[in-house]
Amino acid sequence: MDDSLSFESFLEGAKKAAHRAMDDHGRREYDEFALHGGVAFERLAKAVLVKKNPVYLLDMRNGNHDLMLYFGGHLEMAGEKVRTVGAKDAIKRLRTMGLLPPGSQLDKLIELRNGTAHTGGSDEAKSLLAPLAENVALLLKDMGIPIEIFWERWASTIHMAVDKRRNEIERDVEIRIRQARHRFDDRFAGLPDEAMKKLLQETIPLFGGLLGAISIKSGDDLVALIGSTPCPACKGQAQVRMALIKSSPTTGELIPQSLQCSMCALKLESPEEVEVIGTRAIVTGTPTSAPFSWNKNPPGFDIKETHIG
């Protein structure tokens, strides 16, 4: 039988496609993630089938009995005449064997991969990471392959994706932190230690180019501040936008609204997401003559400097 139809070939192809899918997910290219994730699962499914019995790769739709003899090892055929089972039928066979549970999310992934379905937006494709991870884990377990061997540097991200002890926001933030860390490593691989140390101390202005200054005003009233904090992904200097929520004309509370890092491209885009990281920020640019006083520090953040940047 052709080497391209071997267990090793299918497994290696699944691994490469799966890693590419994770790169896509980290870049927020969720349609591409669904495409490569579907390819990865199809190849992994075929790896399981061919390991159990090469005949299980037979495409039954055309009734070609020569193919049965070919997969059984009793007939030679030209490569262009060989057809293997499709993804949907491969999954159906694995479900019949009891290796995979029924699940509409896995089916959706394959439909997206085949172009027979369209997402209702990128969030739908984004949410398919957990079903992909869970079903891949089932097939790896059947083959006796550790998750760490298959996923390599993405293993911790995959573990996080299926961690039921965390809520959806916590899982999503932790996954994005790991993805950003890989982006940083890929971007700055081979940089000398001294240059890396200097790089991580730099803060590149974001949020409209403002840093350590009042970013938004309403009349003479302060509305928001830009602060800095060590990035939870790469340890560089990320920027935090903090909005003032007034409780009276003279008191107010700073609430972290978003975080962005120029080094690894990590973005946290809501107060709930920023709260997950549990870090502390040094907020600069607080005017001493502002017409209000700080009621309290926002959860997890320190206001340490009180000067206009």
Short mmCIF file of C-alpha atoms in Angstrom, two decimals:
data_model
loop_
_atom_site.label_atom_id
_atom_site.label_comp_id
_atom_site.label_asym_id
_atom_site.label_seq_id
_atom_site.Cartn_x
_atom_site.Cartn_y
_atom_site.Cartn_z
CA MET A 1 0.00 0.00 0.00
CA ASP A 2 1.15 3.55 -0.76
CA ASP A 3 3.26 5.08 2.05
CA SER A 4 1.00 8.15 2.01
CA LEU A 5 -1.78 5.91 3.35
CA SER A 6 0.30 4.54 6.21
CA PHE A 7 -0.43 5.10 9.88
CA GLU A 8 2.75 7.18 10.25
CA SER A 9 1.83 9.41 7.30
CA PHE A 10 -1.70 10.08 8.52
CA LEU A 11 -0.48 10.77 12.06
CA GLU A 12 2.23 13.18 10.95
CA GLY A 13 -0.20 14.96 8.64
CA ALA A 14 -2.72 15.28 11.47
CA LYS A 15 -0.07 16.70 13.77
CA LYS A 16 1.09 19.33 11.28
CA ALA A 17 -2.46 20.42 10.49
CA ALA A 18 -3.37 20.55 14.19
CA HIS A 19 -0.42 22.81 15.00
CA ARG A 20 -1.31 25.05 12.09
CA ALA A 21 -4.87 25.24 13.38
CA MET A 22 -3.58 26.38 16.76
CA ASP A 23 -1.48 29.08 15.10
CA ASP A 24 -4.61 30.23 13.25
CA HIS A 25 -6.63 30.31 16.47
CA GLY A 26 -3.93 32.35 18.19
CA ARG A 27 -4.01 34.91 15.37
CA ARG A 28 -7.82 35.03 15.61
CA GLU A 29 -8.16 33.66 12.09
CA TYR A 30 -11.00 31.42 13.17
CA ASP A 31 -12.21 30.38 9.72
CA GLU A 32 -8.70 29.16 8.92
CA PHE A 33 -8.63 27.42 12.30
CA ALA A 34 -11.79 25.51 11.41
CA LEU A 35 -10.31 24.53 8.04
CA HIS A 36 -7.02 23.21 9.42
CA GLY A 37 -8.69 21.74 12.52
CA GLY A 38 -11.03 19.75 10.29
CA VAL A 39 -8.13 18.52 8.17
CA ALA A 40 -6.23 17.51 11.32
CA PHE A 41 -9.13 15.51 12.69
CA GLU A 42 -9.83 13.75 9.41
CA ARG A 43 -6.22 12.62 9.15
CA LEU A 44 -6.14 11.53 12.76
CA ALA A 45 -9.35 9.55 12.28
CA LYS A 46 -7.79 7.81 9.29
CA ALA A 47 -4.67 7.07 11.33
CA VAL A 48 -6.84 5.22 13.85
CA LEU A 49 -8.70 3.31 11.13
CA VAL A 50 -5.61 2.22 9.23
CA LYS A 51 -3.89 1.13 12.44
CA LYS A 52 -6.80 -1.13 13.29
CA ASN A 53 -7.25 -2.46 9.76
CA PRO A 54 -6.33 -0.81 6.43
CA VAL A 55 -9.60 -2.08 4.94
CA TYR A 56 -11.42 0.39 7.21
CA LEU A 57 -10.17 3.16 4.88
CA LEU A 58 -12.32 1.80 2.05
CA ASP A 59 -14.74 4.30 0.51
CA MET A 60 -17.96 2.29 0.11
CA ARG A 61 -19.81 4.79 -2.05
CA ASN A 62 -18.56 3.60 -5.44
CA GLY A 63 -18.67 -0.13 -4.76
CA ASN A 64 -15.15 -0.62 -6.10
CA HIS A 65 -14.21 -4.12 -4.94
CA ASP A 66 -10.69 -3.69 -6.31
CA LEU A 67 -10.13 -1.04 -3.63
CA MET A 68 -11.05 -3.59 -0.96
CA LEU A 69 -8.39 -5.94 -2.30
CA TYR A 70 -5.92 -3.05 -2.49
CA PHE A 71 -6.42 -2.02 1.13
CA GLY A 72 -6.27 -5.68 2.10
CA GLY A 73 -2.83 -5.90 0.54
CA HIS A 74 -3.73 -8.29 -2.27
CA LEU A 75 -3.80 -5.97 -5.28
CA GLU A 76 -1.62 -3.20 -6.69
CA MET A 77 -3.30 -0.06 -8.01
CA ALA A 78 -2.17 3.25 -9.45
CA GLY A 79 -2.22 6.00 -6.84
CA GLU A 80 -4.67 8.20 -8.76
CA LYS A 81 -7.28 5.45 -8.59
CA VAL A 82 -7.14 5.09 -4.82
CA ARG A 83 -9.90 6.78 -2.83
CA THR A 84 -10.19 6.72 0.94
CA VAL A 85 -13.19 7.22 3.17
CA GLY A 86 -14.28 10.83 3.74
CA ALA A 87 -14.12 12.61 7.08
CA LYS A 88 -17.81 12.21 7.91
CA ASP A 89 -17.82 8.48 7.21
CA ALA A 90 -14.53 8.00 9.05
CA ILE A 91 -16.03 9.63 12.12
CA LYS A 92 -19.19 7.56 11.72
CA ARG A 93 -17.11 4.36 11.75
CA LEU A 94 -15.21 5.46 14.85
CA ARG A 95 -18.51 6.24 16.57
CA THR A 96 -19.82 2.80 15.63
CA MET A 97 -16.70 1.32 17.24
CA GLY A 98 -17.44 3.32 20.40
CA LEU A 99 -14.29 5.42 20.10
CA LEU A 100 -16.09 8.72 19.60
CA PRO A 101 -19.34 10.01 21.13
CA PRO A 102 -22.02 11.71 19.04
CA GLY A 103 -21.53 15.45 18.94
CA SER A 104 -22.84 18.25 16.77
CA GLN A 105 -19.81 20.46 17.44
CA LEU A 106 -17.38 18.00 15.86
CA ASP A 107 -19.78 17.59 12.94
CA LYS A 108 -19.89 21.38 12.56
CA LEU A 109 -16.10 21.50 12.40
CA ILE A 110 -16.06 18.97 9.56
CA GLU A 111 -18.86 20.80 7.73
CA LEU A 112 -16.88 24.02 7.92
CA ARG A 113 -13.79 22.23 6.69
CA ASN A 114 -15.76 20.84 3.74
CA GLY A 115 -17.34 24.20 2.96
CA THR A 116 -20.85 22.84 3.45
CA ALA A 117 -21.65 25.13 6.37
CA HIS A 118 -20.98 28.72 7.29
CA THR A 119 -20.45 30.10 10.76
CA GLY A 120 -22.68 32.70 12.29
CA GLY A 121 -19.54 34.73 12.92
CA SER A 122 -15.97 34.13 14.01
CA ASP A 123 -17.06 33.40 17.60
CA GLU A 124 -18.76 30.18 16.47
CA ALA A 125 -15.60 28.88 14.81
CA LYS A 126 -13.55 30.08 17.77
CA SER A 127 -15.67 27.98 20.14
CA LEU A 128 -14.79 24.78 18.27
CA LEU A 129 -11.35 24.56 19.91
CA ALA A 130 -12.66 22.64 22.94
CA PRO A 131 -14.62 20.03 20.89
CA LEU A 132 -11.57 19.52 18.67
CA ALA A 133 -9.30 19.07 21.70
CA GLU A 134 -11.70 16.68 23.45
CA ASN A 135 -12.20 14.41 20.44
CA VAL A 136 -8.51 14.39 19.52
CA ALA A 137 -7.76 13.32 23.09
CA LEU A 138 -10.11 10.34 22.74
CA LEU A 139 -8.35 9.11 19.59
CA LEU A 140 -4.89 9.68 21.03
CA LYS A 141 -5.87 7.66 24.09
CA ASP A 142 -7.02 4.78 21.90
CA MET A 143 -3.67 4.82 20.08
CA GLY A 144 -1.68 5.16 23.30
CA ILE A 145 -0.15 8.49 22.26
CA PRO A 146 0.31 11.12 25.02
CA ILE A 147 -1.28 14.51 24.41
CA GLU A 148 2.13 16.14 24.94
CA ILE A 149 3.67 14.11 22.10
CA PHE A 150 0.98 15.09 19.63
CA TRP A 151 0.42 18.73 20.61
CA GLU A 152 3.99 19.54 21.76
CA ARG A 153 4.19 23.24 22.73
CA TRP A 154 0.42 23.56 22.43
CA ALA A 155 -0.23 20.89 25.08
CA SER A 156 -0.83 23.32 27.96
CA THR A 157 -3.24 25.33 25.80
CA ILE A 158 -5.16 22.16 24.95
CA HIS A 159 -5.35 21.18 28.62
CA MET A 160 -6.73 24.64 29.38
CA ALA A 161 -9.31 24.40 26.59
CA VAL A 162 -10.93 21.36 28.21
CA ASP A 163 -10.55 22.44 31.84
CA LYS A 164 -14.11 22.34 33.19
CA ARG A 165 -13.07 23.81 36.55
CA ARG A 166 -12.76 27.28 34.99
CA ASN A 167 -15.51 29.40 33.53
CA GLU A 168 -15.58 30.32 29.86
CA ILE A 169 -13.91 33.72 30.29
CA GLU A 170 -11.09 32.26 32.40
CA ARG A 171 -10.41 29.52 29.86
CA ASP A 172 -10.48 31.96 26.95
CA VAL A 173 -8.06 34.41 28.61
CA GLU A 174 -5.62 31.70 29.66
CA ILE A 175 -5.66 30.22 26.16
CA ARG A 176 -4.96 33.61 24.61
CA ILE A 177 -2.08 34.19 27.05
CA ARG A 178 -0.46 30.94 25.95
CA GLN A 179 -1.02 31.77 22.30
CA ALA A 180 0.54 35.22 22.78
CA ARG A 181 3.56 33.63 24.50
CA HIS A 182 4.14 31.42 21.46
CA ARG A 183 3.83 34.44 19.14
CA PHE A 184 6.45 36.26 21.21
CA ASP A 185 8.79 33.25 21.18
CA ASP A 186 8.42 32.88 17.41
CA ARG A 187 8.96 36.59 16.81
CA PHE A 188 12.06 37.02 18.97
CA ALA A 189 13.65 33.57 18.77
CA GLY A 190 17.46 33.77 18.95
CA LEU A 191 17.59 37.28 20.41
CA PRO A 192 20.61 37.67 22.79
CA ASP A 193 19.81 37.79 26.50
CA GLU A 194 20.85 41.41 26.95
CA ALA A 195 18.80 42.54 23.98
CA MET A 196 15.81 40.56 25.29
CA LYS A 197 16.13 42.18 28.71
CA LYS A 198 16.17 45.64 27.17
CA LEU A 199 13.24 44.79 24.93
CA LEU A 200 11.05 43.71 27.83
CA GLN A 201 11.72 47.00 29.65
CA GLU A 202 10.43 49.10 26.78
CA THR A 203 6.87 50.34 26.62
CA ILE A 204 5.58 51.15 23.16
CA PRO A 205 2.63 53.58 23.27
CA LEU A 206 -0.70 52.08 22.29
CA PHE A 207 -4.31 53.15 22.81
CA GLY A 208 -3.94 56.07 20.44
CA GLY A 209 -0.28 56.73 21.27
CA LEU A 210 -0.83 57.94 24.84
CA LEU A 211 1.24 56.67 27.72
CA GLY A 212 1.35 57.84 31.31
CA ALA A 213 -1.12 60.63 30.58
CA ILE A 214 -4.77 61.50 30.73
CA SER A 215 -6.26 59.71 27.74
CA ILE A 216 -9.86 60.89 27.74
CA LYS A 217 -11.49 63.97 29.28
CA SER A 218 -15.03 65.21 29.53
CA GLY A 219 -14.72 68.93 30.01
CA ASP A 220 -12.21 69.31 32.85
CA ASP A 221 -13.04 65.94 34.37
CA LEU A 222 -10.75 62.95 34.08
CA VAL A 223 -12.47 60.01 32.40
CA ALA A 224 -9.69 57.47 31.83
CA LEU A 225 -5.99 56.75 32.48
CA ILE A 226 -3.35 54.72 30.71
CA GLY A 227 -1.19 52.57 32.97
CA SER A 228 1.45 49.91 32.54
CA THR A 229 1.83 46.40 33.90
CA PRO A 230 4.03 43.37 33.16
CA CYS A 231 2.37 41.39 30.39
CA PRO A 232 1.08 38.03 31.67
CA ALA A 233 2.22 36.38 28.43
CA CYS A 234 5.68 37.74 27.58
CA LYS A 235 6.57 39.83 30.68
CA GLY A 236 7.07 42.90 28.55
CA GLN A 237 5.38 46.19 29.38
CA ALA A 238 1.71 45.99 28.50
CA GLN A 239 -0.62 48.94 28.72
CA VAL A 240 -3.85 49.05 30.67
CA ARG A 241 -6.68 51.44 29.98
CA MET A 242 -8.54 52.31 33.18
CA ALA A 243 -11.83 54.16 33.20
CA LEU A 244 -13.04 56.35 36.02
CA ILE A 245 -16.44 55.44 37.40
CA LYS A 246 -17.61 58.33 39.60
CA SER A 247 -19.68 57.59 42.64
CA SER A 248 -20.09 61.28 43.51
CA PRO A 249 -18.76 64.62 42.25
CA THR A 250 -15.63 64.18 44.39
CA THR A 251 -15.10 60.41 44.57
CA GLY A 252 -14.60 57.73 41.99
CA GLU A 253 -13.15 54.33 41.23
CA LEU A 254 -10.69 53.28 38.51
CA ILE A 255 -11.88 50.19 36.66
CA PRO A 256 -9.48 48.35 34.30
CA GLN A 257 -11.15 48.20 30.90
CA SER A 258 -8.61 46.61 28.57
CA LEU A 259 -4.99 45.49 28.22
CA GLN A 260 -2.78 45.44 25.16
CA CYS A 261 0.83 44.34 24.65
CA SER A 262 2.81 45.45 21.60
CA MET A 263 5.42 42.71 22.03
CA CYS A 264 3.22 39.61 21.86
CA ALA A 265 -0.04 41.17 20.60
CA LEU A 266 -2.03 39.99 23.62
CA LYS A 267 -5.35 41.82 23.89
CA LEU A 268 -7.80 41.67 26.76
CA GLU A 269 -10.85 43.66 25.82
CA SER A 270 -13.20 43.81 28.79
CA PRO A 271 -13.01 44.39 32.56
CA GLU A 272 -13.91 40.72 33.09
CA GLU A 273 -10.99 39.57 30.94
CA VAL A 274 -8.47 41.90 32.61
CA GLU A 275 -9.62 40.74 36.04
CA VAL A 276 -8.64 37.14 35.21
CA ILE A 277 -4.91 37.90 35.00
CA GLY A 278 -4.68 38.92 38.67
CA THR A 279 -1.74 41.27 38.13
CA ARG A 280 -0.97 44.75 39.45
CA ALA A 281 -0.53 47.92 37.42
CA ILE A 282 1.41 51.11 38.06
CA VAL A 283 -0.84 53.88 36.88
CA THR A 284 0.86 57.10 35.83
CA GLY A 285 -0.65 60.41 34.89
CA THR A 286 -2.97 60.93 37.86
CA PRO A 287 -3.36 64.72 38.34
CA THR A 288 -3.08 65.86 41.95
CA SER A 289 -5.60 68.64 41.31
CA ALA A 290 -8.36 66.47 39.83
CA PRO A 291 -11.85 67.41 41.14
CA PHE A 292 -12.31 64.06 42.87
CA SER A 293 -10.43 61.65 45.13
CA TRP A 294 -9.82 57.94 44.62
CA ASN A 295 -12.37 55.94 46.54
CA LYS A 296 -10.28 52.75 46.32
CA ASN A 297 -7.84 50.98 44.07
CA PRO A 298 -9.47 48.74 41.49
CA PRO A 299 -9.19 45.03 42.32
CA GLY A 300 -5.69 43.76 41.67
CA PHE A 301 -4.20 47.13 40.73
CA ASP A 302 -2.06 49.69 42.60
CA ILE A 303 -2.14 53.41 41.90
CA LYS A 304 1.37 54.46 42.84
CA GLU A 305 2.22 57.68 40.99
CA THR A 306 0.29 60.93 41.10
CA HIS A 307 1.74 63.20 38.46
CA ILE A 308 0.80 64.22 34.98
CA GLY A 309 2.91 62.17 32.54
#
